């Protein structure tokens, strides 16, 4: 008698120990980055009522999900046999669960609320390179809080900084990947001033989204059939109004570049300022991670502002996200500004492995055994200053300082070794100037009262407070012992001073 | 218009940040314990072909699972509408996936293979205290390797030691929980010598398993209806042949206790020896974790030898497991001895919370931020000895030493503080004699060639080797630098000597 053999369902994975360690490496990367950026982890059910997914994505999504039912309820079973869909679906994505959870407790949650999540998702589609039917997914979302254009731009930049930092930690840099960014409001404004009619805008955005799939001929034909002018279609085909690297230079000369001229709503200017204060603008195109690219619109109808994708040559997008200010209301919550991104493990694994950036053997085991990011904030940065000029300089320093502390400083020994790998133990070695990445936060409160800001730091269980006195100096306070330094620390010495107190080195 | 509201499916959980941290605390406990005991993590699909579950548990299991289908395959959908079950099921347990994965690669896997797993499982049943429809589960399994009674007993004890260590790490001790153990072979042998007929044995085992559910009256009635003698039923009702604490004393006087007299197959004697060398036998009943309890049979038909359950007052079993030597063959693999256990997060969480053993706030965040167990073995213990007497003493020391190193030594400062909590930072503080728990292994090879055993240690990426010279002394070799100490270390000094080299203190 032949022995039975059993296969895993197609598009799913059996992870033997060596595979599992690689998966854990990616999860650790995601979790550590999220924590250092001040996100808190949540989780929800693996399956939900199927209509939850239709609320966000329309009924069409229900043909893409695995259907689930208990088989215990006769009425339910007979409905399914009669042709109805099953009552539950395996989650194809986490955002509807997040929206449901946020809406249920919106009144009692922090403003903003920063949540991350990482588990598996499921899509009932054919397996292809970079696409499986069960896959790991990482989401970071920032919900609620101030809703003025400047605050929104800062929160957008915070999200992009988190995704960039994860890639940087994994050893990917601006030569390997880029973040392509667009703003739907800006695109819409530009389309209207370029001759599009209001009612054509959704069709045009949808066409632009499909351009790379359908090709230029179908793009022109479909556009013409919707009555869009040939002139506008030609400009769109050439990826106008602009595809521009976001560099320090663009910030200085914003009004003179095509992007600045197309920014009829003013949101992109705020966004570029926020990207700069997050340390995300390179000096020139060759060192810039990010570019503005109006061909990025992302198909999902629910995005309302900034949209972005992380791209690597020859692969599907590694990550994608954007602003979705209407979603929480759709799930029964209050009007809530929101922005987030998602990243899957399948494409990221391919990109890391292709570039020799996935450790093996004892290097992998050692990397996994390193301490995780601190769940308590290592550092809480507070603006102070005794004169109005110092106060202004201190306030302007908060975001750049938080960004620097989250990234850390690579040691000279690491940089000088041309064969270095991101998991090398000496990457942040203090002996040659390294500073390990820290969990850094600042207050979302507008208050300038240092006592209140220190209370906020303590409430968030921060270990150290960094009180910024001016553009060059800070005072360190240890919140665990409630002792404040009698002398100030100069900024270039800050990282190592903090690391020593946290015993990270 | 009323705003829509959405609920999670009943029996599933929304984990907000504070809930999630508690869940991560339990996962860290499980993962760290597994790693220190030499288990390697694996994972498989969240859903499997439904018939995979029927292979292990019979068709009955299919009424307890959530059914899954893609909806993309018309033939499949019409089969379901015609009354067939869906092709896939959400995993109600991991063991069938493990058996499938082991069977597929049995030829190339280590002997024994030690695997652990922790993810969610799903049961299509009504929610009750301690039972949810989606819940976290931890499994540890040891498969393959030597199959003589002594080796099997040692592997059984290794499994029980792992589950006991997890509870100990969480702050539970023998006053809070106990491990009730039975052996199906022994029970069967005893039933046959007590007047049961061969064909009645499965019925009797099944009746004993249901005794606490159906009560004594139904037990007697059903037993009588199967022709089982009143005399035997009365003995079984009184939980005979025995319910005995496993202590040092039982080991010394095994032949004179009822348990020893019932051990007609000799397996229990080996098992008690193995429990002792794993450090699991207390000095007397009040310090003993484990008891032999012939009323524990566990319903699952697939168990073939040792079975055990971890019990806490007033709750469902925290964990359960046993030996299942026939399962891998059932899944198409070679004949393979196997033993394992499973523990769920729901009951464990209740037990820890009821006893004040779940940290909160900064204590919880600090506990989660501590380094994980080392994925590389910290220590690999090798028997040596220059005389036959020393060799024998050294060999006998290997298992107790591995067990001690895995457990660590609690510091005096911690023990002296009557308000201590298991997550206190000073639990293993070196200044007052503490030694942190380590990832310790020994070779499964029978070889006495030290060179070969050192090669085995290096192949498993161990950091340090401890070469046992006799009953009192060892030599430490650092495998990372390939340097061996010139002088021996006495056993009472070993833990701290190792911790210093590993920089765990």
Tab-separated table of N, CA, C and O in Angstrom, chain B residues 252-357:
chain	number	residue	atom	x	y	z
B	252	UNK	N	13.969	5.837	45.220
B	252	UNK	CA	14.740	4.907	46.045
B	252	UNK	C	13.980	3.617	46.354
B	252	UNK	O	14.568	2.551	46.452
B	253	UNK	N	12.661	3.744	46.493
B	253	UNK	CA	11.875	2.570	46.926
B	253	UNK	C	10.874	2.122	45.870
B	253	UNK	O	9.769	1.713	46.178
B	254	UNK	N	11.276	2.271	44.593
B	254	UNK	CA	10.308	2.090	43.524
B	254	UNK	C	9.566	0.768	43.597
B	254	UNK	O	8.345	0.711	43.437
B	255	UNK	N	10.317	-0.325	43.841
B	255	UNK	CA	9.682	-1.647	43.801
B	255	UNK	C	8.633	-1.826	44.901
B	255	UNK	O	7.739	-2.651	44.786
B	256	UNK	N	8.773	-1.048	45.981
B	256	UNK	CA	7.879	-1.280	47.119
B	256	UNK	C	6.598	-0.445	47.054
B	256	UNK	O	5.702	-0.645	47.848
B	257	UNK	N	6.511	0.511	46.114
B	257	UNK	CA	5.291	1.342	46.058
B	257	UNK	C	4.327	0.752	45.029
B	257	UNK	O	4.754	0.026	44.120
B	258	UNK	N	3.038	1.034	45.170
B	258	UNK	CA	2.052	0.484	44.224
B	258	UNK	C	2.406	0.783	42.776
B	258	UNK	O	2.245	-0.054	41.890
B	259	UNK	N	2.921	1.991	42.543
B	259	UNK	CA	3.294	2.364	41.192
B	259	UNK	C	4.332	1.407	40.622
B	259	UNK	O	4.234	0.956	39.475
B	260	UNK	N	5.336	1.098	41.435
B	260	UNK	CA	6.377	0.175	40.984
B	260	UNK	C	5.804	-1.203	40.696
B	260	UNK	O	6.154	-1.832	39.697
B	261	UNK	N	4.869	-1.643	41.547
B	261	UNK	CA	4.280	-2.973	41.339
B	261	UNK	C	3.440	-3.013	40.067
B	261	UNK	O	3.332	-4.036	39.404
B	262	UNK	N	2.841	-1.858	39.711
B	262	UNK	CA	2.012	-1.818	38.502
B	262	UNK	C	2.840	-1.658	37.238
B	262	UNK	O	2.328	-1.791	36.133
B	263	UNK	N	4.121	-1.356	37.391
B	263	UNK	CA	4.981	-1.069	36.227
B	263	UNK	C	5.444	-2.358	35.575
B	263	UNK	O	6.631	-2.685	35.563
B	264	UNK	N	4.499	-3.103	35.016
B	264	UNK	CA	4.825	-4.416	34.469
B	264	UNK	C	5.696	-4.327	33.230
B	264	UNK	O	6.363	-5.278	32.862
B	265	UNK	N	5.701	-3.167	32.541
B	265	UNK	CA	6.519	-3.047	31.335
B	265	UNK	C	7.885	-2.441	31.608
B	265	UNK	O	8.729	-2.381	30.723
B	266	UNK	N	8.117	-1.929	32.822
B	266	UNK	CA	9.436	-1.376	33.159
B	266	UNK	C	9.668	0.033	32.658
B	266	UNK	O	10.720	0.625	32.915
B	267	UNK	N	8.718	0.571	31.941
B	267	UNK	CA	8.972	1.902	31.364
B	267	UNK	C	8.940	3.001	32.410
B	267	UNK	O	9.636	4.007	32.280
B	268	UNK	N	8.139	2.807	33.451
B	268	UNK	CA	7.999	3.875	34.440
B	268	UNK	C	9.285	4.039	35.254
B	268	UNK	O	9.678	5.144	35.607
B	269	UNK	N	9.949	2.934	35.512
B	269	UNK	CA	11.224	2.997	36.240
B	269	UNK	C	12.234	3.854	35.475
B	269	UNK	O	12.864	4.752	36.047
B	270	UNK	N	12.392	3.587	34.174
B	270	UNK	CA	13.282	4.416	33.358
B	270	UNK	C	12.861	5.873	33.401
B	270	UNK	O	13.679	6.780	33.472
B	271	UNK	N	11.560	6.079	33.338
B	271	UNK	CA	11.037	7.440	33.298
B	271	UNK	C	11.373	8.192	34.581
B	271	UNK	O	11.804	9.350	34.547
B	272	UNK	N	11.218	7.519	35.714
B	272	UNK	CA	11.522	8.188	36.992
B	272	UNK	C	13.015	8.489	37.100
B	272	UNK	O	13.409	9.572	37.553
B	273	UNK	N	13.863	7.573	36.631
B	273	UNK	CA	15.305	7.861	36.600
B	273	UNK	C	15.594	9.104	35.755
B	273	UNK	O	16.384	9.970	36.144
B	274	UNK	N	14.943	9.161	34.589
B	274	UNK	CA	15.183	10.291	33.682
B	274	UNK	C	14.668	11.593	34.283
B	274	UNK	O	15.293	12.655	34.151
B	275	UNK	N	13.530	11.526	34.981
B	275	UNK	CA	12.991	12.714	35.649
B	275	UNK	C	13.975	13.200	36.706
B	275	UNK	O	14.175	14.404	36.874
B	276	UNK	N	14.592	12.271	37.399
B	276	UNK	CA	15.553	12.655	38.434
B	276	UNK	C	16.768	13.341	37.817
B	276	UNK	O	17.202	14.387	38.290
B	277	UNK	N	17.304	12.766	36.732
B	277	UNK	CA	18.498	13.390	36.142
B	277	UNK	C	18.165	14.726	35.487
B	277	UNK	O	19.052	15.531	35.236
B	278	UNK	N	16.896	14.991	35.213
B	278	UNK	CA	16.488	16.317	34.724
B	278	UNK	C	16.175	17.277	35.862
B	278	UNK	O	15.696	18.382	35.623
B	279	UNK	N	16.404	16.844	37.094
B	279	UNK	CA	16.162	17.732	38.236
B	279	UNK	C	14.696	17.928	38.547
B	279	UNK	O	14.308	18.932	39.152
B	280	UNK	N	13.848	16.983	38.152
B	280	UNK	CA	12.409	17.170	38.302
B	280	UNK	C	11.804	16.472	39.512
B	280	UNK	O	10.614	16.612	39.768
B	281	UNK	N	12.605	15.699	40.249
B	281	UNK	CA	12.047	15.027	41.426
B	281	UNK	C	12.290	15.874	42.669
B	281	UNK	O	13.421	16.254	42.954
B	282	UNK	N	11.230	16.187	43.396
B	282	UNK	CA	11.379	16.907	44.655
B	282	UNK	C	11.839	15.983	45.757
B	282	UNK	O	11.854	14.761	45.608
B	283	UNK	N	12.208	16.583	46.903
B	283	UNK	CA	12.652	15.775	48.036
B	283	UNK	C	11.461	15.073	48.702
B	283	UNK	O	11.584	13.963	49.193
B	284	UNK	N	10.324	15.742	48.742
B	284	UNK	CA	9.139	15.158	49.362
B	284	UNK	C	7.900	15.694	48.637
B	284	UNK	O	8.022	16.565	47.777
B	285	UNK	N	6.710	15.168	48.974
B	285	UNK	CA	5.507	15.568	48.221
B	285	UNK	C	5.293	17.077	48.175
B	285	UNK	O	4.804	17.596	47.168
B	286	UNK	N	5.680	17.820	49.220
B	286	UNK	CA	5.375	19.258	49.216
B	286	UNK	C	6.262	20.022	48.247
B	286	UNK	O	5.938	21.135	47.853
B	287	UNK	N	7.411	19.474	47.853
B	287	UNK	CA	8.270	20.168	46.896
B	287	UNK	C	8.270	19.477	45.541
B	287	UNK	O	9.088	19.792	44.685
B	288	UNK	N	7.361	18.568	45.343
B	288	UNK	CA	7.344	17.809	44.083
B	288	UNK	C	6.378	18.452	43.095
B	288	UNK	O	5.244	18.771	43.431
B	289	UNK	N	6.848	18.657	41.878
B	289	UNK	CA	5.995	19.213	40.822
B	289	UNK	C	5.078	18.143	40.228
B	289	UNK	O	4.022	18.449	39.709
B	290	UNK	N	5.565	16.912	40.238
B	290	UNK	CA	4.968	15.897	39.370
B	290	UNK	C	4.321	14.799	40.199
B	290	UNK	O	4.790	14.438	41.277
B	291	UNK	N	3.225	14.246	39.681
B	291	UNK	CA	2.644	13.075	40.304
B	291	UNK	C	2.192	12.104	39.238
B	291	UNK	O	1.855	12.492	38.122
B	292	UNK	N	2.255	10.832	39.600
B	292	UNK	CA	1.737	9.808	38.709
B	292	UNK	C	0.266	9.656	38.999
B	292	UNK	O	-0.130	9.507	40.154
B	293	UNK	N	-0.569	9.728	37.965
B	293	UNK	CA	-2.015	9.749	38.170
B	293	UNK	C	-2.666	8.933	37.051
B	293	UNK	O	-2.732	9.376	35.910
B	294	UNK	N	-3.119	7.729	37.415
B	294	UNK	CA	-3.647	6.844	36.369
B	294	UNK	C	-4.994	7.293	35.825
B	294	UNK	O	-5.508	6.686	34.893
B	295	UNK	N	-5.561	8.362	36.384
B	295	UNK	CA	-6.818	8.858	35.803
B	295	UNK	C	-6.561	9.760	34.596
B	295	UNK	O	-7.491	10.134	33.889
B	296	UNK	N	-5.293	10.121	34.381
B	296	UNK	CA	-4.945	10.943	33.209
B	296	UNK	C	-4.730	10.012	32.019
B	296	UNK	O	-3.776	9.228	32.020
B	297	UNK	N	-5.615	10.039	31.047
B	297	UNK	CA	-5.358	9.215	29.858
B	297	UNK	C	-5.354	10.068	28.596
B	297	UNK	O	-4.782	9.705	27.598
B	298	UNK	N	-5.972	11.243	28.623
B	298	UNK	CA	-6.092	12.143	27.475
B	298	UNK	C	-6.825	11.435	26.340
B	298	UNK	O	-6.435	10.392	25.879
B	299	UNK	N	-7.878	12.088	25.903
B	299	UNK	CA	-8.799	11.460	24.965
B	299	UNK	C	-8.200	11.072	23.632
B	299	UNK	O	-8.632	10.094	23.016
B	300	UNK	N	-7.207	11.815	23.178
B	300	UNK	CA	-6.757	11.598	21.815
B	300	UNK	C	-6.232	10.183	21.631
B	300	UNK	O	-5.340	9.725	22.337
B	301	UNK	N	-6.789	9.511	20.654
B	301	UNK	CA	-6.466	8.100	20.452
B	301	UNK	C	-5.013	7.901	20.062
B	301	UNK	O	-4.479	6.816	20.203
B	302	UNK	N	-4.362	8.958	19.603
B	302	UNK	CA	-3.051	8.721	19.009
B	302	UNK	C	-1.915	8.592	20.014
B	302	UNK	O	-0.819	8.196	19.651
B	303	UNK	N	-2.162	8.913	21.286
B	303	UNK	CA	-1.077	8.750	22.265
B	303	UNK	C	-0.764	7.275	22.478
B	303	UNK	O	-1.666	6.442	22.571
B	304	UNK	N	0.537	6.970	22.610
B	304	UNK	CA	0.951	5.567	22.688
B	304	UNK	C	1.692	5.217	23.973
B	304	UNK	O	1.954	4.038	24.216
B	305	UNK	N	2.086	6.206	24.775
B	305	UNK	CA	2.872	5.882	25.980
B	305	UNK	C	2.600	6.889	27.071
B	305	UNK	O	1.459	7.020	27.526
B	306	UNK	N	3.648	7.612	27.473
B	306	UNK	CA	3.505	8.661	28.476
B	306	UNK	C	2.459	9.687	28.044
B	306	UNK	O	2.437	10.097	26.881
B	307	UNK	N	1.605	10.065	28.977
B	307	UNK	CA	0.714	11.209	28.759
B	307	UNK	C	0.783	12.077	30.002
B	307	UNK	O	1.020	11.583	31.102
B	308	UNK	N	0.626	13.409	29.825
B	308	UNK	CA	0.686	14.278	31.001
B	308	UNK	C	-0.135	15.536	30.783
B	308	UNK	O	-0.417	15.943	29.663
B	309	UNK	N	-0.532	16.121	31.909
B	309	UNK	CA	-1.280	17.374	31.903
B	309	UNK	C	-0.751	18.260	33.010
B	309	UNK	O	-0.433	17.776	34.094
B	310	UNK	N	-0.675	19.564	32.741
B	310	UNK	CA	-0.324	20.525	33.775
B	310	UNK	C	-1.615	21.107	34.324
B	310	UNK	O	-2.423	21.655	33.571
B	311	UNK	N	-1.805	20.955	35.630
B	311	UNK	CA	-3.077	21.331	36.248
B	311	UNK	C	-2.891	22.444	37.270
B	311	UNK	O	-1.901	22.475	38.004
B	312	UNK	N	-3.840	23.369	37.287
B	312	UNK	CA	-3.888	24.409	38.322
B	312	UNK	C	-5.286	24.361	38.912
B	312	UNK	O	-6.252	24.082	38.207
B	313	UNK	N	-5.391	24.666	40.196
B	313	UNK	CA	-6.700	24.585	40.859
B	313	UNK	C	-7.754	25.402	40.127
B	313	UNK	O	-7.541	26.570	39.817
B	314	UNK	N	-8.888	24.793	39.876
B	314	UNK	CA	-10.043	25.532	39.396
B	314	UNK	C	-10.000	25.947	37.942
B	314	UNK	O	-10.841	26.714	37.496
B	315	UNK	N	-9.022	25.488	37.196
B	315	UNK	CA	-8.944	25.855	35.784
B	315	UNK	C	-8.833	24.600	34.929
B	315	UNK	O	-8.493	23.528	35.416
B	316	UNK	N	-9.113	24.765	33.646
B	316	UNK	CA	-8.810	23.703	32.697
B	316	UNK	C	-7.309	23.446	32.715
B	316	UNK	O	-6.537	24.275	33.190
B	317	UNK	N	-6.896	22.337	32.125
B	317	UNK	CA	-5.467	22.047	32.041
B	317	UNK	C	-4.739	23.197	31.346
B	317	UNK	O	-5.202	23.729	30.343
B	318	UNK	N	-3.582	23.580	31.908
B	318	UNK	CA	-2.762	24.632	31.297
B	318	UNK	C	-2.031	24.082	30.086
B	318	UNK	O	-1.804	24.785	29.105
B	319	UNK	N	-1.639	22.830	30.160
B	319	UNK	CA	-0.879	22.218	29.067
B	319	UNK	C	-1.132	20.720	29.097
B	319	UNK	O	-1.580	20.182	30.115
B	320	UNK	N	-0.876	20.069	27.993
B	320	UNK	CA	-1.021	18.629	27.942
B	320	UNK	C	-0.182	18.056	26.818
B	320	UNK	O	0.134	18.759	25.853
B	321	UNK	N	0.195	16.797	26.973
B	321	UNK	CA	1.006	16.208	25.917
B	321	UNK	C	1.224	14.735	26.166
B	321	UNK	O	0.597	14.141	27.052
B	322	UNK	N	2.132	14.173	25.397
B	322	UNK	CA	2.436	12.764	25.546
B	322	UNK	C	3.187	12.215	24.346
B	322	UNK	O	3.577	12.967	23.444
B	323	UNK	N	3.346	10.907	24.382
B	323	UNK	CA	4.119	10.195	23.355
B	323	UNK	C	3.171	9.696	22.278
B	323	UNK	O	2.106	9.162	22.570
B	324	UNK	N	3.564	9.891	21.018
B	324	UNK	CA	2.710	9.482	19.888
B	324	UNK	C	3.593	8.834	18.824
B	324	UNK	O	3.864	9.415	17.783
B	325	UNK	N	3.989	7.600	19.084
B	325	UNK	CA	4.988	6.940	18.247
B	325	UNK	C	4.462	6.475	16.890
B	325	UNK	O	5.246	6.034	16.058
B	326	UNK	N	3.143	6.532	16.677
B	326	UNK	CA	2.599	6.036	15.405
B	326	UNK	C	2.253	7.134	14.413
B	326	UNK	O	1.901	6.849	13.271
B	327	UNK	N	2.328	8.385	14.849
B	327	UNK	CA	1.726	9.448	14.040
B	327	UNK	C	2.496	9.746	12.751
B	327	UNK	O	1.894	9.951	11.695
B	328	UNK	N	3.822	9.797	12.835
B	328	UNK	CA	4.591	10.206	11.646
B	328	UNK	C	4.376	9.199	10.511
B	328	UNK	O	4.247	9.578	9.341
B	329	UNK	N	4.292	7.913	10.876
B	329	UNK	CA	4.029	6.890	9.865
B	329	UNK	C	2.672	7.107	9.193
B	329	UNK	O	2.506	6.921	7.989
B	330	UNK	N	1.709	7.504	10.006
B	330	UNK	CA	0.363	7.766	9.495
B	330	UNK	C	0.381	8.867	8.435
B	330	UNK	O	-0.464	8.903	7.542
B	331	UNK	N	1.351	9.755	8.525
B	331	UNK	CA	1.475	10.856	7.563
B	331	UNK	C	2.489	10.558	6.467
B	331	UNK	O	2.963	11.460	5.785
B	332	UNK	N	2.841	9.278	6.311
B	332	UNK	CA	3.698	8.897	5.192
B	332	UNK	C	5.178	8.894	5.502
B	332	UNK	O	5.997	8.690	4.618
B	333	UNK	N	5.550	9.133	6.760
B	333	UNK	CA	6.958	9.124	7.123
B	333	UNK	C	7.399	7.761	7.630
B	333	UNK	O	6.600	6.818	7.691
B	334	UNK	N	8.676	7.635	7.996
B	334	UNK	CA	9.177	6.374	8.550
B	334	UNK	C	8.680	6.190	9.991
B	334	UNK	O	8.241	7.153	10.616
B	335	UNK	N	8.742	4.966	10.543
B	335	UNK	CA	8.401	4.782	11.958
B	335	UNK	C	9.268	5.722	12.791
B	335	UNK	O	10.494	5.725	12.630
B	336	UNK	N	8.662	6.502	13.655
B	336	UNK	CA	9.385	7.576	14.340
B	336	UNK	C	8.859	7.741	15.756
B	336	UNK	O	7.699	8.101	15.948
B	337	UNK	N	9.727	7.511	16.770
B	337	UNK	CA	9.289	7.826	18.128
B	337	UNK	C	9.096	9.342	18.250
B	337	UNK	O	9.860	10.108	17.666
B	338	UNK	N	8.085	9.749	18.990
B	338	UNK	CA	7.776	11.181	19.072
B	338	UNK	C	7.049	11.485	20.362
B	338	UNK	O	6.232	10.698	20.835
B	339	UNK	N	7.370	12.641	20.935
B	339	UNK	CA	6.676	13.088	22.142
B	339	UNK	C	6.582	14.613	22.087
B	339	UNK	O	7.452	15.265	21.508
B	340	UNK	N	5.524	15.163	22.626
B	340	UNK	CA	5.377	16.613	22.581
B	340	UNK	C	4.294	17.084	23.516
B	340	UNK	O	3.588	16.285	24.128
B	341	UNK	N	4.211	18.419	23.654
B	341	UNK	CA	3.133	18.993	24.454
B	341	UNK	C	2.657	20.275	23.810
B	341	UNK	O	3.342	20.866	22.966
B	342	UNK	N	1.462	20.702	24.198
B	342	UNK	CA	0.906	21.969	23.761
B	342	UNK	C	0.403	22.758	24.954
B	342	UNK	O	-0.030	22.175	25.956
B	343	UNK	N	0.499	24.086	24.858
B	343	UNK	CA	-0.001	24.975	25.914
B	343	UNK	C	-0.695	26.152	25.229
B	343	UNK	O	-0.174	26.687	24.257
B	344	UNK	N	-1.865	26.539	25.723
B	344	UNK	CA	-2.583	27.670	25.137
B	344	UNK	C	-2.358	28.942	25.932
B	344	UNK	O	-2.011	28.889	27.113
B	345	UNK	N	-2.574	30.079	25.284
B	345	UNK	CA	-2.338	31.341	25.995
B	345	UNK	C	-3.520	31.753	26.874
B	345	UNK	O	-3.345	32.544	27.801
B	346	UNK	N	-4.701	31.202	26.601
B	346	UNK	CA	-5.896	31.712	27.289
B	346	UNK	C	-5.898	31.282	28.754
B	346	UNK	O	-6.000	32.120	29.666
B	347	UNK	N	-5.749	29.986	29.011
B	347	UNK	CA	-5.744	29.502	30.395
B	347	UNK	C	-4.507	30.028	31.137
B	347	UNK	O	-4.600	30.495	32.275
B	348	UNK	N	-3.345	29.981	30.475
B	348	UNK	CA	-2.130	30.465	31.142
B	348	UNK	C	-2.302	31.925	31.571
B	348	UNK	O	-1.935	32.295	32.696
B	349	UNK	N	-2.869	32.754	30.698
B	349	UNK	CA	-3.083	34.170	31.053
B	349	UNK	C	-3.980	34.298	32.273
B	349	UNK	O	-3.708	35.111	33.172
B	350	UNK	N	-5.054	33.514	32.304
B	350	UNK	CA	-5.958	33.566	33.460
B	350	UNK	C	-5.221	33.192	34.741
B	350	UNK	O	-5.349	33.862	35.770
B	351	UNK	N	-4.442	32.109	34.672
B	351	UNK	CA	-3.723	31.637	35.861
B	351	UNK	C	-2.715	32.694	36.328
B	351	UNK	O	-2.628	33.000	37.520
B	352	UNK	N	-1.963	33.278	35.389
B	352	UNK	CA	-0.967	34.278	35.786
B	352	UNK	C	-1.652	35.522	36.353
B	352	UNK	O	-1.220	36.064	37.374
B	353	UNK	N	-2.713	35.973	35.701
B	353	UNK	CA	-3.374	37.185	36.183
B	353	UNK	C	-4.021	36.967	37.545
B	353	UNK	O	-3.923	37.819	38.424
B	354	UNK	N	-4.649	35.814	37.737
B	354	UNK	CA	-5.276	35.532	39.029
B	354	UNK	C	-4.262	35.528	40.161
B	354	UNK	O	-4.613	35.822	41.311
B	355	UNK	N	-3.010	35.191	39.857
B	355	UNK	CA	-1.997	35.089	40.906
B	355	UNK	C	-1.066	36.299	40.966
B	355	UNK	O	-0.021	36.244	41.620
B	356	UNK	N	-1.425	37.381	40.256
B	356	UNK	CA	-0.574	38.586	40.279
B	356	UNK	C	0.762	38.368	39.603
B	356	UNK	O	1.752	39.014	39.948
B	357	UNK	N	0.801	37.450	38.652
B	357	UNK	CA	2.072	37.113	38.006
B	357	UNK	C	2.177	37.676	36.589
B	357	UNK	O	2.986	37.208	35.781
